[in-house]
Coordinates of C-alpha atoms and ligand atoms in Angstrom, one line a residue:
M1 CA -9.5 -7.1 13.7
T2 CA -9.9 -4.9 16.7
L3 CA -6.9 -4.6 19.1
K4 CA -6.7 -3.1 22.5
P5 CA -6.4 0.7 22.2
K6 CA -2.8 1.7 22.6
Q7 CA -0.8 4.9 22.5
V8 CA 1.3 5.0 19.4
T9 CA 3.8 7.6 18.3
C10 CA 4.3 8.7 14.8
Q11 CA 7.7 9.4 13.3
C12 CA 6.7 13.1 13.3
G13 CA 6.2 13.0 17.1
H14 CA 2.4 13.0 17.1
T15 CA 1.0 10.6 19.7
F16 CA -2.5 9.2 19.5
T17 CA -4.5 6.1 20.5
S18 CA -4.8 3.3 17.9
S19 CA -6.7 0.1 18.0
R20 CA -5.8 -1.1 14.5
D21 CA -2.7 -2.8 13.0
R22 CA -2.1 0.3 10.9
S23 CA -3.6 3.7 11.2
W24 CA -2.8 7.1 9.7
C25 CA -1.3 10.0 11.5
E26 CA -3.7 13.0 11.6
R27 CA -0.8 15.4 11.4
C28 CA 1.5 14.2 8.7
A29 CA -0.8 11.5 7.1
S30 CA 1.9 8.8 7.2
A31 CA 1.2 5.2 8.3
V32 CA 1.7 4.4 12.0
Y33 CA 1.9 0.8 13.1
Y34 CA 0.5 -0.7 16.2
R35 CA 3.5 -3.1 16.5
D36 CA 6.9 -2.0 15.4
K37 CA 7.7 -5.3 13.7
D38 CA 4.7 -4.9 11.4
K39 CA 6.6 -2.1 9.6
S40 CA 8.8 -4.4 7.6
K41 CA 5.9 -6.8 6.9
F42 CA 3.8 -4.1 5.5
K43 CA 6.7 -2.7 3.5
H44 CA 7.3 -6.1 1.9
Y45 CA 3.7 -6.5 1.2
N46 CA 3.5 -3.1 -0.4
M47 CA 6.5 -3.9 -2.7
Y48 CA 4.7 -7.1 -3.7
V49 CA 1.5 -5.2 -4.5
V50 CA 3.5 -2.6 -6.5
G51 CA 5.3 -5.4 -8.4
V52 CA 2.0 -7.1 -9.3
F53 CA 0.5 -3.8 -10.3
L54 CA 3.3 -2.9 -12.6
A55 CA 3.1 -6.4 -14.2
V56 CA -0.6 -6.0 -14.8
I57 CA -0.1 -2.5 -16.3
T58 CA 2.7 -3.8 -18.6
F59 CA 0.5 -6.7 -19.7
L60 CA -2.5 -4.4 -20.3
T61 CA -0.4 -2.0 -22.3
Y62 CA 0.9 -4.9 -24.4
V63 CA -2.6 -6.2 -25.0
F64 CA -3.8 -2.7 -25.8
L65 CA -1.0 -2.1 -28.4
E66 CA -1.5 -5.6 -29.9
L67 CA -5.2 -5.7 -30.2
I68 CA -6.4 -2.1 -30.4
A69 CA -3.7 0.3 -31.5
T70 CA -2.0 -1.9 -34.2
P71 CA -5.3 -2.6 -36.1
L72 CA -6.2 1.1 -35.9
L73 CA -2.8 2.2 -37.2
S74 CA -2.8 -0.3 -40.1
I75 CA -6.1 1.0 -41.5
Ligands
ZN1 ZN1 2.8 12.0 11.9

């Protein structure tokens, strides 16, 4: 989605033109949001993604231990 180019200011003070919901600061490489209210939305979304990611990693570790490591150890 393309937005109207707008001046956004990063928390480090760097100001640049952005036409996306979220772009990256060229100076400190942190996320800069087109609309201030998007900050919390993206933060919650990131937490959700991290939670799902951790659940998947835990599940894969469990499957690995159950199916691969245990038979190998019992030989
Ligand atoms: Zn910055």
